[in-house]
Short mmCIF file of C-alpha atoms in Angstrom, two decimals:
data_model
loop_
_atom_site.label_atom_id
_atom_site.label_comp_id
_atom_site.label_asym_id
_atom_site.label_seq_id
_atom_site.Cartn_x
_atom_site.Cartn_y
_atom_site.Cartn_z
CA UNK A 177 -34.44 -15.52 -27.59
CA UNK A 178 -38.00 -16.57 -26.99
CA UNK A 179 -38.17 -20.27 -26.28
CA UNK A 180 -40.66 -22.34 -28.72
CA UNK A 181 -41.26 -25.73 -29.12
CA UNK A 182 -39.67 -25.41 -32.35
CA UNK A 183 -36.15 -23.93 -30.65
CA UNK A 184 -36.85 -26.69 -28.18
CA UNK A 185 -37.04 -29.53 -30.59
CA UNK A 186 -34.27 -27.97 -32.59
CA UNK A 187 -31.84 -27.36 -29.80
CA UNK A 188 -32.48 -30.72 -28.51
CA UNK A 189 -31.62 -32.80 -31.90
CA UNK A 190 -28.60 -30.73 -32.23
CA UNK A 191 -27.59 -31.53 -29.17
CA UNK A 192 -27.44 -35.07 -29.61
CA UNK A 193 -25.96 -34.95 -33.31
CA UNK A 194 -23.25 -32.77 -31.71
CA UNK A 195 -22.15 -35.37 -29.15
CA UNK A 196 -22.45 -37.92 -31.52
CA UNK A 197 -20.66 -36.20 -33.87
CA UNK A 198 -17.91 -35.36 -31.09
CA UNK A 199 -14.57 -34.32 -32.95
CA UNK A 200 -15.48 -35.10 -36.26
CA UNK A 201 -17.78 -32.89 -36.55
CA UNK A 202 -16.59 -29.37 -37.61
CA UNK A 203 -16.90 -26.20 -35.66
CA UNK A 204 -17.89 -25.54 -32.23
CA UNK A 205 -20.42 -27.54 -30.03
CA UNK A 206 -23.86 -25.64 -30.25
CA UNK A 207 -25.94 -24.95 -27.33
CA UNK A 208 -29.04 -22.14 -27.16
CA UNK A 209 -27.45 -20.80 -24.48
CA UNK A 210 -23.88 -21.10 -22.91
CA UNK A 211 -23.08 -19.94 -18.79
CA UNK A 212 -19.86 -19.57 -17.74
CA UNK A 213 -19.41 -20.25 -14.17
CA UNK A 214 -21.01 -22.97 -12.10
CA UNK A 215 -21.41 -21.27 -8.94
CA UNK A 216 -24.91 -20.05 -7.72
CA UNK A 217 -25.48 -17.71 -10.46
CA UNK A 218 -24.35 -19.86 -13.31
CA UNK A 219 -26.34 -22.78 -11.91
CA UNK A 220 -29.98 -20.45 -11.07
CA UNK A 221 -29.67 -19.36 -14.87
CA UNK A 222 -29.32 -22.83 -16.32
CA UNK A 223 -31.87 -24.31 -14.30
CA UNK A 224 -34.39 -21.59 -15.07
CA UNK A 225 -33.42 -21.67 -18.69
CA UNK A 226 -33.76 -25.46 -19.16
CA UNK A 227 -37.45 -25.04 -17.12
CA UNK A 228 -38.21 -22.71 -20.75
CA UNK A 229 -37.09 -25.57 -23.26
CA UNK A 230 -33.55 -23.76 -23.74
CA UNK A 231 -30.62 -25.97 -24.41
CA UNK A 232 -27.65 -24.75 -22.16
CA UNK A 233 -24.44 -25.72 -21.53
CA UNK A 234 -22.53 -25.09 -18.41
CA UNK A 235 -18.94 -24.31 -18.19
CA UNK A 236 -16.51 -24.31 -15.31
CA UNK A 237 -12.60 -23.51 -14.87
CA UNK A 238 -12.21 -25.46 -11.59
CA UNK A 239 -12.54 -29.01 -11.04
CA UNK A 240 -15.40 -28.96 -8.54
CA UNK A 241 -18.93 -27.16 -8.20
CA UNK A 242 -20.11 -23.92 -6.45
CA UNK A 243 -17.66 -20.88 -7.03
CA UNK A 244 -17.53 -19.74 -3.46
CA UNK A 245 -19.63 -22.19 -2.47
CA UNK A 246 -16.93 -24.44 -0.83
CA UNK A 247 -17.28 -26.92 1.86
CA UNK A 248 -14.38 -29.02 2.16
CA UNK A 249 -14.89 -33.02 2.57
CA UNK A 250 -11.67 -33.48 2.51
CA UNK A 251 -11.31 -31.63 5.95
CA UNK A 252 -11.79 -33.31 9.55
CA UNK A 253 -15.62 -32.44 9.94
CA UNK A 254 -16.13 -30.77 6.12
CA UNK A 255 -15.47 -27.16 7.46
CA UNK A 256 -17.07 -24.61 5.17
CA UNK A 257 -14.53 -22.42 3.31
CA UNK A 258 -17.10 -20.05 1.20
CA UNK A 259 -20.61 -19.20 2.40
CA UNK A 260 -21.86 -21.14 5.06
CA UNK A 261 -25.40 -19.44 6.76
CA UNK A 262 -28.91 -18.83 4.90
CA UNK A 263 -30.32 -15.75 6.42
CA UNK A 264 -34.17 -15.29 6.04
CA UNK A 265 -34.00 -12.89 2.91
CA UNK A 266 -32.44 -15.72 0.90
CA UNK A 267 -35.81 -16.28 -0.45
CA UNK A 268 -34.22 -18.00 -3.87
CA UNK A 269 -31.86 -20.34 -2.07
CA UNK A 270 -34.53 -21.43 0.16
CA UNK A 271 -36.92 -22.27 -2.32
CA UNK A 272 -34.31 -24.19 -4.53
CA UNK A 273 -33.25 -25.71 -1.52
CA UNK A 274 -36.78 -27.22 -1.00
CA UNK A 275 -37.33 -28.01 -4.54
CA UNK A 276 -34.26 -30.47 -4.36
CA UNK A 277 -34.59 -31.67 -0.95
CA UNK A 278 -31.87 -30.27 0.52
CA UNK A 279 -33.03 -29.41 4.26
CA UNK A 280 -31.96 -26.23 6.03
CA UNK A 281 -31.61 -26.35 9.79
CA UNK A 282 -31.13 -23.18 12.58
CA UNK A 283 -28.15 -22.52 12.85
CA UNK A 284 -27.02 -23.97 16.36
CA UNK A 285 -26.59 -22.24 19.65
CA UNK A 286 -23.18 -21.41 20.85
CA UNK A 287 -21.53 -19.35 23.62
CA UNK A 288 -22.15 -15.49 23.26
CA UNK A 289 -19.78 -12.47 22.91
CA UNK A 290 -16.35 -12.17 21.81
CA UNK A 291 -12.73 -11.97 24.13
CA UNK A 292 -11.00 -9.08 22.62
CA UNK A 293 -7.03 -8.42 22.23
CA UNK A 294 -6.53 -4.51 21.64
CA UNK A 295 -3.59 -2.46 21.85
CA UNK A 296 -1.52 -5.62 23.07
CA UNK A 297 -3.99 -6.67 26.09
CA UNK A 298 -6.58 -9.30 25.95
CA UNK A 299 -9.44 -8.48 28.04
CA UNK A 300 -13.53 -9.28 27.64
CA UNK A 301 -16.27 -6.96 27.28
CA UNK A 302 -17.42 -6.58 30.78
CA UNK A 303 -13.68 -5.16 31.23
CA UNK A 304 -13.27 -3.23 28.23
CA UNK A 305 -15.40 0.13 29.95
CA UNK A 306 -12.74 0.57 32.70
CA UNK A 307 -9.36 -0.49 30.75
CA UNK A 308 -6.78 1.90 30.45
CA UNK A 309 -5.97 1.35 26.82
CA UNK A 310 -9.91 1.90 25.75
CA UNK A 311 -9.05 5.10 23.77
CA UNK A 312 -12.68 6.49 23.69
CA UNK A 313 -14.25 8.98 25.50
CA UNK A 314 -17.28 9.19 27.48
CA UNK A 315 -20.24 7.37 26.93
CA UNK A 316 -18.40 5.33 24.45
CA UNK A 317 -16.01 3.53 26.13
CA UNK A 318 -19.06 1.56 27.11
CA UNK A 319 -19.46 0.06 23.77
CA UNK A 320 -17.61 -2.49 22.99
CA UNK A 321 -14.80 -2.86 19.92
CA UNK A 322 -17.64 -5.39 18.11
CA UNK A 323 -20.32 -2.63 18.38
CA UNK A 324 -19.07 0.67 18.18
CA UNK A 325 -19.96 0.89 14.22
CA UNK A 326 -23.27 0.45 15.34
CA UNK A 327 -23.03 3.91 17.41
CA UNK A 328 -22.76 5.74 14.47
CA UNK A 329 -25.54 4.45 12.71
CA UNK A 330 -28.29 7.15 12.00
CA UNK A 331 -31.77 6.22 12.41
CA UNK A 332 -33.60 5.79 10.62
CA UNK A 333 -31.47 3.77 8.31
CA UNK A 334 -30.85 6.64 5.19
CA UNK A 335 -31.84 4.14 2.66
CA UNK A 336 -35.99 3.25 2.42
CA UNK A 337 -35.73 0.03 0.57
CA UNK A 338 -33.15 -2.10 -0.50
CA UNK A 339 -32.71 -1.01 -4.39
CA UNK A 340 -32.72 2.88 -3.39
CA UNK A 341 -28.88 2.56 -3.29
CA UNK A 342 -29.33 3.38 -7.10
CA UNK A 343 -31.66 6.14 -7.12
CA UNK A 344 -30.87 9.74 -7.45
CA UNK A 345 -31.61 10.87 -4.40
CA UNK A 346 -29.44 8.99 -2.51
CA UNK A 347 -26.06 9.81 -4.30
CA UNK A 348 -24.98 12.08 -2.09
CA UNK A 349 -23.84 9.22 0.25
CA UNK A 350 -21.50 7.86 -2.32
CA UNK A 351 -18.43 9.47 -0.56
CA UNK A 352 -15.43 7.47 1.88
CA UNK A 353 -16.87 5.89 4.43
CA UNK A 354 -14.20 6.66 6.91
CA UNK A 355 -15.61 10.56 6.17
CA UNK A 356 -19.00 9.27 6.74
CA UNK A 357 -18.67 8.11 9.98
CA UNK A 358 -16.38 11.27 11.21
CA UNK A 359 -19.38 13.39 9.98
CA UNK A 360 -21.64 11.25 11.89
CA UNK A 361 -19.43 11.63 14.86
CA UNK A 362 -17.02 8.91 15.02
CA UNK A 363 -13.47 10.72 16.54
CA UNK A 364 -9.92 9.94 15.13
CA UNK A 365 -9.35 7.58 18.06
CA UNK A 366 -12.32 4.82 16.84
CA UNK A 367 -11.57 4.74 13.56
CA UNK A 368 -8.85 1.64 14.17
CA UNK A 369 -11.36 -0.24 16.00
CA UNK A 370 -13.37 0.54 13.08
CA UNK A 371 -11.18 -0.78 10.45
CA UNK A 372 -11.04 -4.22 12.00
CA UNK A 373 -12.61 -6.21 9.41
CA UNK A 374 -12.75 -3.89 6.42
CA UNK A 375 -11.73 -5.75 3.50
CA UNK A 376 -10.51 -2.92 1.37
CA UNK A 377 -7.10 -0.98 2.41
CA UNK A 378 -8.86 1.70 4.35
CA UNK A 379 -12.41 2.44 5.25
CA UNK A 380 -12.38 5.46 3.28
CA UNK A 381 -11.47 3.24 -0.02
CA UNK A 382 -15.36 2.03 -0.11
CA UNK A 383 -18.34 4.24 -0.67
CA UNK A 384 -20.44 4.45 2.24
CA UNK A 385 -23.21 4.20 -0.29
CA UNK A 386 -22.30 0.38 -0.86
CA UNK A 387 -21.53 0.21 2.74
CA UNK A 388 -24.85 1.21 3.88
CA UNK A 389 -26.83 -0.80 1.13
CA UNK A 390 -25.32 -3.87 3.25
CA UNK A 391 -25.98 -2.97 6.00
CA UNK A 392 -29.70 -2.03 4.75
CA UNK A 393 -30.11 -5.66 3.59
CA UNK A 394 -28.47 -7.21 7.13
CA UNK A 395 -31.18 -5.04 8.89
CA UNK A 396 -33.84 -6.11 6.36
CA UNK A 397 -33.38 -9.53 7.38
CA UNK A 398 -33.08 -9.76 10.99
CA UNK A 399 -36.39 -7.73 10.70
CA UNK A 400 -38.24 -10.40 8.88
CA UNK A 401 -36.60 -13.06 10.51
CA UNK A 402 -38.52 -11.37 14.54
CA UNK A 403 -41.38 -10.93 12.37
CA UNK A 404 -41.94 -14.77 11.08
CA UNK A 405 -40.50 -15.71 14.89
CA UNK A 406 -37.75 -17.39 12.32
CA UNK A 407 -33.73 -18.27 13.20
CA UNK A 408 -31.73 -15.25 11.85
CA UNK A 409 -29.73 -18.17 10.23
CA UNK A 410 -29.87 -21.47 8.77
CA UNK A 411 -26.97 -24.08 7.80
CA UNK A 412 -27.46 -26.70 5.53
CA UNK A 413 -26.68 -30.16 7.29
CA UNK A 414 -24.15 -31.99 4.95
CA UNK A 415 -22.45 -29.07 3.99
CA UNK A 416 -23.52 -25.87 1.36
CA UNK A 417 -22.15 -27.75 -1.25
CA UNK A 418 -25.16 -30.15 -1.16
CA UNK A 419 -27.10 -27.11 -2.32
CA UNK A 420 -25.21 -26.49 -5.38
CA UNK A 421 -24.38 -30.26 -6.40
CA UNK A 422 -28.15 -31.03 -6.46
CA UNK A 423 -28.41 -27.52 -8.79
CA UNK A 424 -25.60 -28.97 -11.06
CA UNK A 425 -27.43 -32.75 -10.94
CA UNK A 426 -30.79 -31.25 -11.56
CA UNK A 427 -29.39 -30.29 -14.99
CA UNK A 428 -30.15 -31.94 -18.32
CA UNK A 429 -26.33 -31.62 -19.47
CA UNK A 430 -23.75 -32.46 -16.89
CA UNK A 431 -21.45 -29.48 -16.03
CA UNK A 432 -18.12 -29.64 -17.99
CA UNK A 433 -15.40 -28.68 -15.49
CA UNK A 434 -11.78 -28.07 -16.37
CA UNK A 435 -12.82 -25.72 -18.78
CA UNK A 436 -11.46 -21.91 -18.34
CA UNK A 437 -12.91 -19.70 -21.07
CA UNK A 438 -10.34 -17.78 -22.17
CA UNK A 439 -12.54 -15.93 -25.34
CA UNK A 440 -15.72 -14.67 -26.00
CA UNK A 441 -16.68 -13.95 -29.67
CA UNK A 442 -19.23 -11.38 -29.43
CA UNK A 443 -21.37 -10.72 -32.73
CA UNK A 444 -24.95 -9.67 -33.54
CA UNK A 445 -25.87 -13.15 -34.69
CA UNK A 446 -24.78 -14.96 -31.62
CA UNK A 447 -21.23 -15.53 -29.36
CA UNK A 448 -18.74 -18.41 -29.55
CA UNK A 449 -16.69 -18.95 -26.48
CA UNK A 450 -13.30 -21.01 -26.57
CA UNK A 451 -11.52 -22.77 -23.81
CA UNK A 452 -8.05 -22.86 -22.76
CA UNK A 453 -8.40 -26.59 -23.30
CA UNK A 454 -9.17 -25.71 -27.11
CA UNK A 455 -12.73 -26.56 -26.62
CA UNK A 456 -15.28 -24.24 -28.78
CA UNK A 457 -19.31 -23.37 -27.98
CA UNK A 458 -21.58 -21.63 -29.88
CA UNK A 459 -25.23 -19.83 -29.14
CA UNK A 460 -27.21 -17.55 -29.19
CA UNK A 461 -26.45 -16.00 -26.08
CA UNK A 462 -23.65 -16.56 -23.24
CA UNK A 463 -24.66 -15.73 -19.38
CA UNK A 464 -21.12 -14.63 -17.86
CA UNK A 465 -21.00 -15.15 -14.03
CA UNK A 466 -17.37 -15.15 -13.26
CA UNK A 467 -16.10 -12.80 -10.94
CA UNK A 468 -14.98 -9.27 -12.58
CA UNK A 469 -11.13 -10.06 -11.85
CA UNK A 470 -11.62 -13.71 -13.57
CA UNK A 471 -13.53 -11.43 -16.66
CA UNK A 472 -10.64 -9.41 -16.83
CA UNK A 473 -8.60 -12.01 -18.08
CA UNK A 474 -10.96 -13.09 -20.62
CA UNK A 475 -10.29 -11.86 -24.40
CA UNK A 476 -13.19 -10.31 -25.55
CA UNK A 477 -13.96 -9.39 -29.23
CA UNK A 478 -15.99 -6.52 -28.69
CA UNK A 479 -15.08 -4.99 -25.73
CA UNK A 480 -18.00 -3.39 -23.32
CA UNK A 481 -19.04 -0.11 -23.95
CA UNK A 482 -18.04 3.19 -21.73
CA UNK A 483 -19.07 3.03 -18.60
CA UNK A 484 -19.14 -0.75 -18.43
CA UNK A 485 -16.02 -1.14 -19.49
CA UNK A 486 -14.81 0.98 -16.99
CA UNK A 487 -16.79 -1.18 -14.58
CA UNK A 488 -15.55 -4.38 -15.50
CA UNK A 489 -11.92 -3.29 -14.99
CA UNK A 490 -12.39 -0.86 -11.83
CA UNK A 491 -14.75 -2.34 -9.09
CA UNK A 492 -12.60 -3.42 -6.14
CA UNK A 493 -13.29 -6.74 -4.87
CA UNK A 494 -12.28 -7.48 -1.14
CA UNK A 495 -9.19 -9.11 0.19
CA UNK A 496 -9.20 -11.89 2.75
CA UNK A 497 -8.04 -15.26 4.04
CA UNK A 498 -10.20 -17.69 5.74
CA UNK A 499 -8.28 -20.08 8.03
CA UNK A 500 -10.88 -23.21 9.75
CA UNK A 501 -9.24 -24.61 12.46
CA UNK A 502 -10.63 -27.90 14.18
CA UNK A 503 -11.95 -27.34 18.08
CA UNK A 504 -10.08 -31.05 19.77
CA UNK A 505 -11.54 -29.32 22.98
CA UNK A 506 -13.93 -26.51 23.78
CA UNK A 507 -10.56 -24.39 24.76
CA UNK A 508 -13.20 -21.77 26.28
CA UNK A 509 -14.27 -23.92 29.14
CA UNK A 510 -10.60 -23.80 30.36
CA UNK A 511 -10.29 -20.23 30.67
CA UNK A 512 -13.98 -18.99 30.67
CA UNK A 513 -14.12 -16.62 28.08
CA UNK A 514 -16.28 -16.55 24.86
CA UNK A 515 -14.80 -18.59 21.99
CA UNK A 516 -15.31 -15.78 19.41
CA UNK A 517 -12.60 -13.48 19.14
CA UNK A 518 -12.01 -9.89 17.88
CA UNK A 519 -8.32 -8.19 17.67
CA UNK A 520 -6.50 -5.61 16.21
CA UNK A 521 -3.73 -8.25 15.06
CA UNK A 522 -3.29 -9.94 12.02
CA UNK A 523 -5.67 -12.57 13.56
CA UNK A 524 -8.29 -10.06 13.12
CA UNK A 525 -12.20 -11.71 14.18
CA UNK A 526 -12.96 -15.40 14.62
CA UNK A 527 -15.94 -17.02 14.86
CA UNK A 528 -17.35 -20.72 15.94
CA UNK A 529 -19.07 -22.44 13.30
CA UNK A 530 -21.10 -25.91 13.27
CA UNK A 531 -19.49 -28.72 11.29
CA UNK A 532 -22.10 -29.29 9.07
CA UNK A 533 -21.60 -33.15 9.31
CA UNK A 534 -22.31 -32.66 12.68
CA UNK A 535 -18.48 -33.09 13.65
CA UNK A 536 -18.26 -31.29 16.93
CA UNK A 537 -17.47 -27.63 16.18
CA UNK A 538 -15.00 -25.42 13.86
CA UNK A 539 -13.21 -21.51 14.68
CA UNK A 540 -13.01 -19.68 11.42
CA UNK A 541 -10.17 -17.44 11.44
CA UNK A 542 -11.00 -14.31 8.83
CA UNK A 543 -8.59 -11.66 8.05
CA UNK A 544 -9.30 -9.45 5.55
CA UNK A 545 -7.92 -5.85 3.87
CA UNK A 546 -4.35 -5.31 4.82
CA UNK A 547 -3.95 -8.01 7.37
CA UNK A 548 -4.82 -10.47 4.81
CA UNK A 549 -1.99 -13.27 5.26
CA UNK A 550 -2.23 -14.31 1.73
CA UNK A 551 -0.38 -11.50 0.68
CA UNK A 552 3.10 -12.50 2.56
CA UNK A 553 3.87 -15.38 -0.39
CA UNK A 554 3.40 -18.45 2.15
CA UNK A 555 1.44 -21.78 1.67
CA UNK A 556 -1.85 -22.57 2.73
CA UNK A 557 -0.49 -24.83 5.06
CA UNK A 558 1.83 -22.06 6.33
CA UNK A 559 -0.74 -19.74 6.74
CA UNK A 560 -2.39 -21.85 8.53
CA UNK A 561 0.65 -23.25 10.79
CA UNK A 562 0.97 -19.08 11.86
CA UNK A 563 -2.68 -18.49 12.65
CA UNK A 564 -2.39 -21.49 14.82
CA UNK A 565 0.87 -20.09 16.51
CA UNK A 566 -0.29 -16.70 17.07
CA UNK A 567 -3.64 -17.76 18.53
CA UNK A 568 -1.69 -19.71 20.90
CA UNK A 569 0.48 -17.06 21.93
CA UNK A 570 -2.71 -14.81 22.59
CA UNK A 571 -5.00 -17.18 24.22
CA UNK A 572 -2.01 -20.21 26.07
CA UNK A 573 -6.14 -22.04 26.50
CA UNK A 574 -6.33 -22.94 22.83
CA UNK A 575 -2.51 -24.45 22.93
CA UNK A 576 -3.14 -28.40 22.48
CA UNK A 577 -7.19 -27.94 21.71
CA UNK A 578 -7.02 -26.57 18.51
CA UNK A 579 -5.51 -28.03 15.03
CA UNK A 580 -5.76 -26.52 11.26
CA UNK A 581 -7.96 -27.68 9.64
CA UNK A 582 -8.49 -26.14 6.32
CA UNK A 583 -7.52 -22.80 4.46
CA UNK A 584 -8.49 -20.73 1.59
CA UNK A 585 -7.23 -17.49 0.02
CA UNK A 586 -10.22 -15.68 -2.03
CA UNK A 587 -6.95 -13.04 -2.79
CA UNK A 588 -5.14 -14.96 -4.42
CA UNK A 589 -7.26 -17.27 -6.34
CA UNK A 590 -7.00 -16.71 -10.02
CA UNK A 591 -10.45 -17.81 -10.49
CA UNK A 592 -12.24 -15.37 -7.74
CA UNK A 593 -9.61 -12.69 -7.35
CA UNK A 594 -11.32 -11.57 -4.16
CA UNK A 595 -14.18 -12.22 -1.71
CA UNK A 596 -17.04 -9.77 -3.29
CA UNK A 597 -17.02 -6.73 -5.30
CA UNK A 598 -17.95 -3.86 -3.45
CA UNK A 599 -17.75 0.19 -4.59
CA UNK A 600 -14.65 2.90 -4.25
CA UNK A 601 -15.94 6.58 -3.33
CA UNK A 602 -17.89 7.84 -7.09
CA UNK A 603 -18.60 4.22 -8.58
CA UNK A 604 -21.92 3.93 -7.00
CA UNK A 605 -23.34 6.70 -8.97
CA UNK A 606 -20.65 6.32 -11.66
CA UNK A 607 -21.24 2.95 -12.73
CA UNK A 608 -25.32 2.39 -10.83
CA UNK A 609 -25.72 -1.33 -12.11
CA UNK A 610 -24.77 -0.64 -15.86
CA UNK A 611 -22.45 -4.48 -15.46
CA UNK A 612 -26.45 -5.65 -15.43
CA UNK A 613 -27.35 -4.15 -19.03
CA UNK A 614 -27.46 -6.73 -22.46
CA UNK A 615 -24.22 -6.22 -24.32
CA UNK A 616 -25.16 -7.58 -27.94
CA UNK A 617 -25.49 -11.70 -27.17
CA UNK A 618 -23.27 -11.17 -23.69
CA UNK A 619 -24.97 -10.64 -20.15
CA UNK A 620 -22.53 -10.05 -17.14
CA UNK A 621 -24.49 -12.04 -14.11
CA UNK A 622 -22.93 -12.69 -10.71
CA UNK A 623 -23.62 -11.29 -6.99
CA UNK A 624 -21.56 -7.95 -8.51
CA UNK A 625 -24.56 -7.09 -10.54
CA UNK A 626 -27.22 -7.96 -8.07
CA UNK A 627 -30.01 -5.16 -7.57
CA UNK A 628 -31.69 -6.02 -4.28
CA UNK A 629 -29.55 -8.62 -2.39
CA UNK A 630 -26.31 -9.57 -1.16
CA UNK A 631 -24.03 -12.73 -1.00
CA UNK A 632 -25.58 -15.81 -2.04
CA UNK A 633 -29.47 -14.47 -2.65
CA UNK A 634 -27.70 -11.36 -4.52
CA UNK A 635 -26.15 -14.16 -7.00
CA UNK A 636 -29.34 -16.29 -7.16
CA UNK A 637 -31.04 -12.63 -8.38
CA UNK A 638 -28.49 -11.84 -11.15
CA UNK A 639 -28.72 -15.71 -12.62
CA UNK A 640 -32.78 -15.04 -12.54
CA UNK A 641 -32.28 -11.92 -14.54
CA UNK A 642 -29.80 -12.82 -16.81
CA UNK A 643 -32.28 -15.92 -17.58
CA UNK A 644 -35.37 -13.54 -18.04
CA UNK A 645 -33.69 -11.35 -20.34
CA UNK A 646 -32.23 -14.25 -22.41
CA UNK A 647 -36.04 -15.65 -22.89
CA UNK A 648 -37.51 -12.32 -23.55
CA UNK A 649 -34.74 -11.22 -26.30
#
């Protein structure tokens, strides 16, 4: 759909007959372009879209902006639930971020290192070397649980650039990670220190392929960030949410939450998408950015072809639980050890985060893969009450000095389904990035179809291509 003045002049007198019209007008509401999802993606493809003359509409199942964007005002200090750090590769979000005046600041200083409980004993790094229940051998049991993945690293990093993750000569990495690391040298007795934090059921159920591209892009970034003498990290003061409610404000159409697509009419002469709330759109094109386990659910007319098919309904996405809990006291000063933890309980790895209303200090509890808590049926607020009780029981310094303060379950949230889609053993060269293809007037956008980046920037990159390709069709 190239954008002309004529399109533009069209779309926009359409747009005002329609909501004049309202209800008594027949058919669906018309719009150039329709995006489903108002998270990063969703909101980086309207924005550019509108910049060409398009007329877009924005639609939203939840009540509130940003996807996994989610800082929570509602919390003591407005902890951040989703993402909550730019890194210096983020080159979209930082750039939108200046464009609406919404500052970035280094991310603040705190207390190094982590404490550690292992095989039932809580101990700190300095001890962990001469501890009888360190289970490695040799020059390894110098390296602490935190690190040792990064002793099986080869170096130079296998991949040259970012994007080679899709190129044929790096295929033969697609294989279980967990077999990746044994070939690399990792013994039987490190892979449970391993595991601690893998977000799938075993570190064999992701390709090492995927694995490595993120760690590629981690590397890539702490690179450029000693090269520009630049913070590795960067919050944004008032909470990441700022960021996408000045993306949903800069829009010419306000955002219509409460409005779950359910149906996506997919011909060769354009797509009409209908809401659970009995709401119809029509356009030329619709930009999808909801998470493949939300797309799942979605009734689609023509079904994706093949191999994307098989993508849309196979990718795993990761399983976790993130559990803030308000710092009343620094409990670290009572005890002396670092605030940051890292177990092999349910607990899993916490780390201190800024309040970014610059409300004293937050621990965000993360468990993820098969510790994930939201799996056991409870409430938030119960999940939260036992994260709180077992922390005490592991560390008696946090008892009085620490009180929930938020939770949220990517698992188990019908509209996410998980934290990020990652890649099983095979799908990497199985399924490349075939999600990122046109399919008729439908184009799949969201951090799972992302080329280059990761997290937040690899969202911002799909919404930018999905746009392109709309205006170029």
């Amino acid at each position: 759909m190239r954008i002309t003045r004529r399109r533009l002049l069209a779309g926009a007198t359409g747009g005002a007959a329609a909501h004049l019209l309202g209800a008594c007008a027949p058919g669906p509401e018309r719009a150039d372009v329709v995006v489903l999802g108002a998270g990063l993606s969703g909101l980086n493809a309207a924005r550019l879209l509108e910049s060409l003359g398009a007329n877009v509409i924005v639609l939203e199942a939840s009540g509130r902006i940003g996807g996994r964007v989610d800082t929570r005002y509602d919390a003591e200090g407005a902890p951040e639930l989703g993402a909550a750090d730019v890194g210096t590769l983020y080159a979209r979000v930082i750039d939108t971020a200046a464009e609406l005046n919404v500052a970035l600041e280094p991310w603040p200083d705190s207390p190094p290192g982590y404490w550690f409980h292992i095989g039932g004993e809580t101990f700190t790094a300095a001890q962990w070397p001469d501890l009888a229940g360190n289970p490695l051998q040799g020059d390894l049991r110098a390296i602490n649980p935190s690190a040792i993945s990064r002793a099986f690293m080869p170096r130079p990093h296998p991949l040259p650039a970012l994007g080679a993750w899709a190129e044929d000569d790096y295929q033969a990495l697609d294989m279980p990670y967990g077999e990746y690391l044994a070939s690399l040298g990792a013994p039987p007795e490190a892979m449970p220190l391993l595991q601690i934090g893998t977000q799938l059921d075993s570190l064999n159920a992701e390709s090492a392929l995927w694995k490595l591209r993120g760690i590629k892009f981690q590397m890539e970034s702490i690179a450029t960030a000693m090269a520009q003498k630049q913070p590795f990290r960067k919050y944004v003061p008032g909470g990441m949410s700022t960021l996408t409610d000045a993306m949903a404000a800069s829009l010419q159409a306000e955002v219509r939450l409460q409005h779950a697509v359910v149906a996506i009419d997919n011909r060769t002469d354009g797509v009409t998408v209908t809401c659970a709330n009995g709401t119809r759109f029509a356009a030329d094109f619709v930009i999808c950015t909801l998470p493949l386990p939300a797309l799942r659910k979605v009734a689609l007319s023509r079904p994706l072809p093949g191999v994307a098919a098989e993508a849309l309904n196979e990718i795993p996405y990761g399983r976790a639980t993130s559990v803030v809990l308000q710092i009343l006291e620094p409990y670290w000063e009572v005890d002396g050890m670092p605030p940051n933890f890292w177990t092999d309980t349910v607990l899993q790895r916490a780390f201190l985060n800024p309040s970014p209303t610059g409300e004293g200090q937050h621990l965000w509890v993360f468990n993820t893969g098969t510790a994930d808590l939201s799996g056991r049926g409870w409430t938030a607020a119960e999940i939260g009450e036992y994260v709180l009780q077992q922390l005490n029981e592991l560390r008696p310094s946090t008892v009085g000095r620490l009180a929930v303060g938020a939770v949220r379950s990517f698992t188990r949230d019908p509209l996410v389904g998980g934290t990020y889609a990652t890649r099983a053993p095979g799908q990497v060269q199985r399924f490349r990035n075939v999600l990122a293809e046109t399919f008729d007037r439908l184009l799949v956008a969201g951090e799972h179809t992302a080329l280059l980046n990761s997290g937040m920037e690899g969202a911002m990159e799909s919404g930018e291509r999905a746009a392109l390709a709309v205006s170029l069709a």
